[in-house]
Amino acid sequence: MSERLQPGDVAPAFTLPDADGNDVSLSAHKGRKVIVYFYPAALTPGCTKQACDFTDNLEVLAGAGYDVLGISPDAPEKLAKFREKESLKVTLLADPEKTVTEAYGAYGEKKNYGKTYMGVIRSTIVVDEEGKVERALYNVRATGHVAKIIKDLGI
């Protein structure tokens, strides 16, 4: 199980392909705040709700200086389908090897219906303009999470 990030930690650098196969790096967002959220799988009910919530609030977040990056183990082709089907405007990144997901502490032991297994832990990391972790939220709920972030960040 990977170490969870703490406020003040340097956010691990990454470059991942987006839904169109273009590389997106965290460093390209330096000078802006970035909300990096990890979700288990595109085109599933909870992940769809969460991605739609971020899309619905993207203007509010962008207006407050935040970029939003969603990361899952899905291939870029599946992310493109997800984006088209749900009219998503957030940048979706593919991490099929889960290296970034693990670096951010968003991969580990999960329990569901009494079974324990390894998987993506729904997590949100807020990175400041300097690339440091401002907030690290793990085991978040898909529903209502975006509203809570907006409230917590005072947006």
PDB file of C-alpha atoms in Angstrom:
ATOM      1  CA  MET A   1       0.000   0.000   0.000  1.00  0.00           C
ATOM      2  CA  SER A   2       1.342   3.403  -0.961  1.00  0.00           C
ATOM      3  CA  GLU A   3       1.981   6.255   1.471  1.00  0.00           C
ATOM      4  CA  ARG A   4      -0.724   8.877   1.661  1.00  0.00           C
ATOM      5  CA  LEU A   5       0.260  12.441   0.933  1.00  0.00           C
ATOM      6  CA  GLN A   6       0.074  15.110   3.609  1.00  0.00           C
ATOM      7  CA  PRO A   7      -0.382  18.884   3.302  1.00  0.00           C
ATOM      8  CA  GLY A   8       3.029  20.461   2.654  1.00  0.00           C
ATOM      9  CA  ASP A   9       4.378  17.446   0.716  1.00  0.00           C
ATOM     10  CA  VAL A  10       5.667  18.087  -2.784  1.00  0.00           C
ATOM     11  CA  ALA A  11       3.084  16.661  -5.190  1.00  0.00           C
ATOM     12  CA  PRO A  12       4.681  13.848  -7.236  1.00  0.00           C
ATOM     13  CA  ALA A  13       5.409  15.021 -10.786  1.00  0.00           C
ATOM     14  CA  PHE A  14       3.664  13.173 -13.595  1.00  0.00           C
ATOM     15  CA  THR A  15       3.009  13.105 -17.310  1.00  0.00           C
ATOM     16  CA  LEU A  16       0.069  10.989 -18.486  1.00  0.00           C
ATOM     17  CA  PRO A  17      -1.895  10.688 -21.732  1.00  0.00           C
ATOM     18  CA  ASP A  18      -5.304  12.365 -21.879  1.00  0.00           C
ATOM     19  CA  ALA A  19      -8.415  11.004 -23.627  1.00  0.00           C
ATOM     20  CA  ASP A  20      -6.936  12.054 -26.993  1.00  0.00           C
ATOM     21  CA  GLY A  21      -3.514  10.510 -26.304  1.00  0.00           C
ATOM     22  CA  ASN A  22      -1.805  13.873 -25.688  1.00  0.00           C
ATOM     23  CA  ASP A  23       0.648  14.055 -22.786  1.00  0.00           C
ATOM     24  CA  VAL A  24      -0.418  16.230 -19.855  1.00  0.00           C
ATOM     25  CA  SER A  25       2.079  17.098 -17.116  1.00  0.00           C
ATOM     26  CA  LEU A  26       1.422  18.446 -13.649  1.00  0.00           C
ATOM     27  CA  SER A  27       4.341  20.857 -14.193  1.00  0.00           C
ATOM     28  CA  ALA A  28       2.439  22.503 -17.072  1.00  0.00           C
ATOM     29  CA  HIS A  29      -0.013  23.805 -14.434  1.00  0.00           C
ATOM     30  CA  LYS A  30       2.621  25.532 -12.276  1.00  0.00           C
ATOM     31  CA  GLY A  31       1.323  28.907 -11.137  1.00  0.00           C
ATOM     32  CA  ARG A  32      -2.254  27.595 -10.914  1.00  0.00           C
ATOM     33  CA  LYS A  33      -3.886  25.433  -8.305  1.00  0.00           C
ATOM     34  CA  VAL A  34      -4.785  21.937  -9.456  1.00  0.00           C
ATOM     35  CA  ILE A  35      -7.414  19.544  -8.157  1.00  0.00           C
ATOM     36  CA  VAL A  36      -6.191  16.041  -9.000  1.00  0.00           C
ATOM     37  CA  TYR A  37      -8.850  13.432  -8.407  1.00  0.00           C
ATOM     38  CA  PHE A  38      -8.518   9.669  -8.664  1.00  0.00           C
ATOM     39  CA  TYR A  39     -11.463   7.452  -9.533  1.00  0.00           C
ATOM     40  CA  PRO A  40     -11.726   3.669 -10.079  1.00  0.00           C
ATOM     41  CA  ALA A  41     -13.322   3.369 -13.529  1.00  0.00           C
ATOM     42  CA  ALA A  42     -14.851   5.427 -16.320  1.00  0.00           C
ATOM     43  CA  LEU A  43     -18.472   4.762 -17.297  1.00  0.00           C
ATOM     44  CA  THR A  44     -19.498   3.481 -13.855  1.00  0.00           C
ATOM     45  CA  PRO A  45     -22.321   5.171 -11.869  1.00  0.00           C
ATOM     46  CA  GLY A  46     -20.302   6.739  -9.025  1.00  0.00           C
ATOM     47  CA  CYS A  47     -17.446   7.863 -11.242  1.00  0.00           C
ATOM     48  CA  THR A  48     -19.906   9.314 -13.763  1.00  0.00           C
ATOM     49  CA  LYS A  49     -21.660  11.294 -10.999  1.00  0.00           C
ATOM     50  CA  GLN A  50     -18.333  12.627  -9.733  1.00  0.00           C
ATOM     51  CA  ALA A  51     -17.038  13.575 -13.215  1.00  0.00           C
ATOM     52  CA  CYS A  52     -20.344  15.289 -14.068  1.00  0.00           C
ATOM     53  CA  ASP A  53     -20.197  17.219 -10.756  1.00  0.00           C
ATOM     54  CA  PHE A  54     -16.680  18.451 -11.588  1.00  0.00           C
ATOM     55  CA  THR A  55     -17.814  19.389 -15.122  1.00  0.00           C
ATOM     56  CA  ASP A  56     -20.881  21.242 -13.781  1.00  0.00           C
ATOM     57  CA  ASN A  57     -18.652  23.239 -11.405  1.00  0.00           C
ATOM     58  CA  LEU A  58     -15.654  23.693 -13.704  1.00  0.00           C
ATOM     59  CA  GLU A  59     -16.341  27.378 -14.413  1.00  0.00           C
ATOM     60  CA  VAL A  60     -16.607  28.147 -10.687  1.00  0.00           C
ATOM     61  CA  LEU A  61     -13.373  26.245  -9.973  1.00  0.00           C
ATOM     62  CA  ALA A  62     -11.515  27.742 -12.959  1.00  0.00           C
ATOM     63  CA  GLY A  63     -12.705  31.208 -11.961  1.00  0.00           C
ATOM     64  CA  ALA A  64     -11.120  30.651  -8.545  1.00  0.00           C
ATOM     65  CA  GLY A  65      -7.825  29.621 -10.193  1.00  0.00           C
ATOM     66  CA  TYR A  66      -8.201  25.826 -10.109  1.00  0.00           C
ATOM     67  CA  ASP A  67      -7.580  23.358 -12.927  1.00  0.00           C
ATOM     68  CA  VAL A  68      -9.137  19.876 -12.595  1.00  0.00           C
ATOM     69  CA  LEU A  69      -7.467  16.617 -13.642  1.00  0.00           C
ATOM     70  CA  GLY A  70      -9.252  13.261 -13.265  1.00  0.00           C
ATOM     71  CA  ILE A  71      -7.046  10.144 -13.225  1.00  0.00           C
ATOM     72  CA  SER A  72      -8.111   6.504 -13.605  1.00  0.00           C
ATOM     73  CA  PRO A  73      -6.487   3.249 -14.761  1.00  0.00           C
ATOM     74  CA  ASP A  74      -8.599   3.340 -17.950  1.00  0.00           C
ATOM     75  CA  ALA A  75      -7.070   3.493 -21.450  1.00  0.00           C
ATOM     76  CA  PRO A  76      -7.319   6.815 -23.353  1.00  0.00           C
ATOM     77  CA  GLU A  77      -9.890   5.262 -25.739  1.00  0.00           C
ATOM     78  CA  LYS A  78     -12.237   4.471 -22.831  1.00  0.00           C
ATOM     79  CA  LEU A  79     -11.723   7.970 -21.414  1.00  0.00           C
ATOM     80  CA  ALA A  80     -12.677   9.449 -24.806  1.00  0.00           C
ATOM     81  CA  LYS A  81     -15.908   7.384 -24.805  1.00  0.00           C
ATOM     82  CA  PHE A  82     -16.608   8.514 -21.210  1.00  0.00           C
ATOM     83  CA  ARG A  83     -16.024  12.164 -22.154  1.00  0.00           C
ATOM     84  CA  GLU A  84     -18.266  11.969 -25.236  1.00  0.00           C
ATOM     85  CA  LYS A  85     -21.086   9.989 -23.578  1.00  0.00           C
ATOM     86  CA  GLU A  86     -21.302  12.307 -20.545  1.00  0.00           C
ATOM     87  CA  SER A  87     -20.224  15.598 -22.256  1.00  0.00           C
ATOM     88  CA  LEU A  88     -17.381  15.949 -19.741  1.00  0.00           C
ATOM     89  CA  LYS A  89     -15.205  19.042 -19.760  1.00  0.00           C
ATOM     90  CA  VAL A  90     -12.649  17.988 -17.132  1.00  0.00           C
ATOM     91  CA  THR A  91      -9.290  16.703 -18.361  1.00  0.00           C
ATOM     92  CA  LEU A  92      -9.245  12.922 -17.975  1.00  0.00           C
ATOM     93  CA  LEU A  93      -5.882  11.175 -17.752  1.00  0.00           C
ATOM     94  CA  ALA A  94      -4.994   7.504 -18.227  1.00  0.00           C
ATOM     95  CA  ASP A  95      -2.800   5.736 -15.651  1.00  0.00           C
ATOM     96  CA  PRO A  96      -3.088   2.052 -16.680  1.00  0.00           C
ATOM     97  CA  GLU A  97       0.126   1.126 -14.812  1.00  0.00           C
ATOM     98  CA  LYS A  98      -1.245   2.932 -11.711  1.00  0.00           C
ATOM     99  CA  THR A  99       2.197   4.468 -11.063  1.00  0.00           C
ATOM    100  CA  VAL A 100       0.800   7.972 -10.485  1.00  0.00           C
ATOM    101  CA  THR A 101      -2.187   6.593  -8.568  1.00  0.00           C
ATOM    102  CA  GLU A 102       0.240   4.761  -6.242  1.00  0.00           C
ATOM    103  CA  ALA A 103       2.563   7.782  -5.936  1.00  0.00           C
ATOM    104  CA  TYR A 104      -0.415   9.805  -4.683  1.00  0.00           C
ATOM    105  CA  GLY A 105      -1.463   7.127  -2.165  1.00  0.00           C
ATOM    106  CA  ALA A 106      -4.696   6.493  -4.065  1.00  0.00           C
ATOM    107  CA  TYR A 107      -4.193   2.767  -4.566  1.00  0.00           C
ATOM    108  CA  GLY A 108      -4.557   0.231  -1.804  1.00  0.00           C
ATOM    109  CA  GLU A 109      -6.721  -2.160   0.120  1.00  0.00           C
ATOM    110  CA  LYS A 110     -10.473  -1.762  -0.258  1.00  0.00           C
ATOM    111  CA  LYS A 111     -13.401  -3.587   1.251  1.00  0.00           C
ATOM    112  CA  ASN A 112     -16.669  -4.208  -0.547  1.00  0.00           C
ATOM    113  CA  TYR A 113     -19.438  -6.574   0.524  1.00  0.00           C
ATOM    114  CA  GLY A 114     -17.093  -8.264   2.995  1.00  0.00           C
ATOM    115  CA  LYS A 115     -14.369  -8.899   0.418  1.00  0.00           C
ATOM    116  CA  THR A 116     -10.960  -7.273   0.653  1.00  0.00           C
ATOM    117  CA  TYR A 117      -9.115  -6.458  -2.556  1.00  0.00           C
ATOM    118  CA  MET A 118      -6.614  -3.978  -4.032  1.00  0.00           C
ATOM    119  CA  GLY A 119      -7.988  -1.072  -6.042  1.00  0.00           C
ATOM    120  CA  VAL A 120      -8.158   2.647  -6.690  1.00  0.00           C
ATOM    121  CA  ILE A 121      -9.209   4.582  -3.600  1.00  0.00           C
ATOM    122  CA  ARG A 122     -11.438   7.512  -4.594  1.00  0.00           C
ATOM    123  CA  SER A 123      -9.215  10.437  -3.604  1.00  0.00           C
ATOM    124  CA  THR A 124      -8.797  14.148  -4.227  1.00  0.00           C
ATOM    125  CA  ILE A 125      -5.509  16.015  -3.880  1.00  0.00           C
ATOM    126  CA  VAL A 126      -5.421  19.815  -4.065  1.00  0.00           C
ATOM    127  CA  VAL A 127      -2.029  21.060  -5.287  1.00  0.00           C
ATOM    128  CA  ASP A 128      -1.048  24.709  -4.819  1.00  0.00           C
ATOM    129  CA  GLU A 129       0.662  27.030  -7.343  1.00  0.00           C
ATOM    130  CA  GLU A 130       4.090  25.910  -6.155  1.00  0.00           C
ATOM    131  CA  GLY A 131       3.370  22.188  -6.629  1.00  0.00           C
ATOM    132  CA  LYS A 132       2.853  21.419  -2.938  1.00  0.00           C
ATOM    133  CA  VAL A 133      -0.058  19.448  -1.509  1.00  0.00           C
ATOM    134  CA  GLU A 134      -2.601  21.817   0.032  1.00  0.00           C
ATOM    135  CA  ARG A 135      -5.191  19.150   0.882  1.00  0.00           C
ATOM    136  CA  ALA A 136      -5.212  15.362   0.627  1.00  0.00           C
ATOM    137  CA  LEU A 137      -8.626  13.709   0.881  1.00  0.00           C
ATOM    138  CA  TYR A 138      -8.937   9.919   0.757  1.00  0.00           C
ATOM    139  CA  ASN A 139     -11.950   7.574   0.628  1.00  0.00           C
ATOM    140  CA  VAL A 140     -14.188  10.400  -0.551  1.00  0.00           C
ATOM    141  CA  ARG A 141     -17.775   9.844  -1.650  1.00  0.00           C
ATOM    142  CA  ALA A 142     -18.679  10.276  -5.310  1.00  0.00           C
ATOM    143  CA  THR A 143     -21.889  12.145  -4.485  1.00  0.00           C
ATOM    144  CA  GLY A 144     -21.650  15.588  -2.905  1.00  0.00           C
ATOM    145  CA  HIS A 145     -17.862  15.608  -2.909  1.00  0.00           C
ATOM    146  CA  VAL A 146     -17.416  18.512  -5.345  1.00  0.00           C
ATOM    147  CA  ALA A 147     -19.815  20.719  -3.368  1.00  0.00           C
ATOM    148  CA  LYS A 148     -17.844  19.922  -0.206  1.00  0.00           C
ATOM    149  CA  ILE A 149     -14.514  20.822  -1.873  1.00  0.00           C
ATOM    150  CA  ILE A 150     -15.937  24.143  -3.076  1.00  0.00           C
ATOM    151  CA  LYS A 151     -17.210  24.900   0.430  1.00  0.00           C
ATOM    152  CA  ASP A 152     -13.933  23.787   2.117  1.00  0.00           C
ATOM    153  CA  LEU A 153     -11.827  25.876  -0.266  1.00  0.00           C
ATOM    154  CA  GLY A 154     -14.056  28.897   0.340  1.00  0.00           C
ATOM    155  CA  ILE A 155     -14.919  29.302  -3.337  1.00  0.00           C
TER     156      ILE A 155
END
